[in-house]
Amino acid sequence: MFGFHLPSWGALRRPLPFAALHVVARAVPVAPCGWVFFDGSVTRVETDDGAGLIIPGGAFFPREARCFATIAEAEAEAARLNEAGLCLDRPWRVKPVSAFRPQRERLRHATAAL
């Protein structure tokens, strides 16, 4: 009676679980969780001597960060940010999202092991 069908978009990919992703972050002790996460945005600035710099956009929480599916993609982005950025004393690093689980989850897992 009714002829419903889905359009052919090719194979539908399941999204990766959030904890399996990686972020690019740099240690900032005064940030809420001690890290600032790269959010994917950049501001390009040209200095007086003509050198081009980028100022990466930052987020305070991993859920606001740009996530990468592979370590290789995240490492390439971290290298690009470190090469063209201003923050040489605290470089951008690749971290798994799972390293930033909320404290309550860590406590729940710790008490479950007892």
PDB file of C-alpha atoms in Angstrom, residues 35-39 57-61 64-65:
ATOM      1  CA  TRP A  35      43.844  21.690  30.500  1.00  0.00           C
ATOM      2  CA  VAL A  36      42.693  23.795  27.540  1.00  0.00           C
ATOM      3  CA  PHE A  37      41.338  21.794  24.611  1.00  0.00           C
ATOM      4  CA  PHE A  38      41.643  22.777  20.933  1.00  0.00           C
ATOM      5  CA  ASP A  39      38.155  23.494  19.615  1.00  0.00           C
ATOM      6  CA  GLY A  57      40.644  28.415  19.761  1.00  0.00           C
ATOM      7  CA  GLY A  58      40.278  26.791  23.145  1.00  0.00           C
ATOM      8  CA  ALA A  59      37.633  25.055  25.201  1.00  0.00           C
ATOM      9  CA  PHE A  60      37.624  24.248  28.890  1.00  0.00           C
ATOM     10  CA  PHE A  61      35.906  20.867  28.617  1.00  0.00           C
ATOM     11  CA  GLU A  64      33.540  21.218  23.597  1.00  0.00           C
ATOM     12  CA  ALA A  65      36.800  20.198  21.908  1.00  0.00           C
TER      13      ALA A  65
END
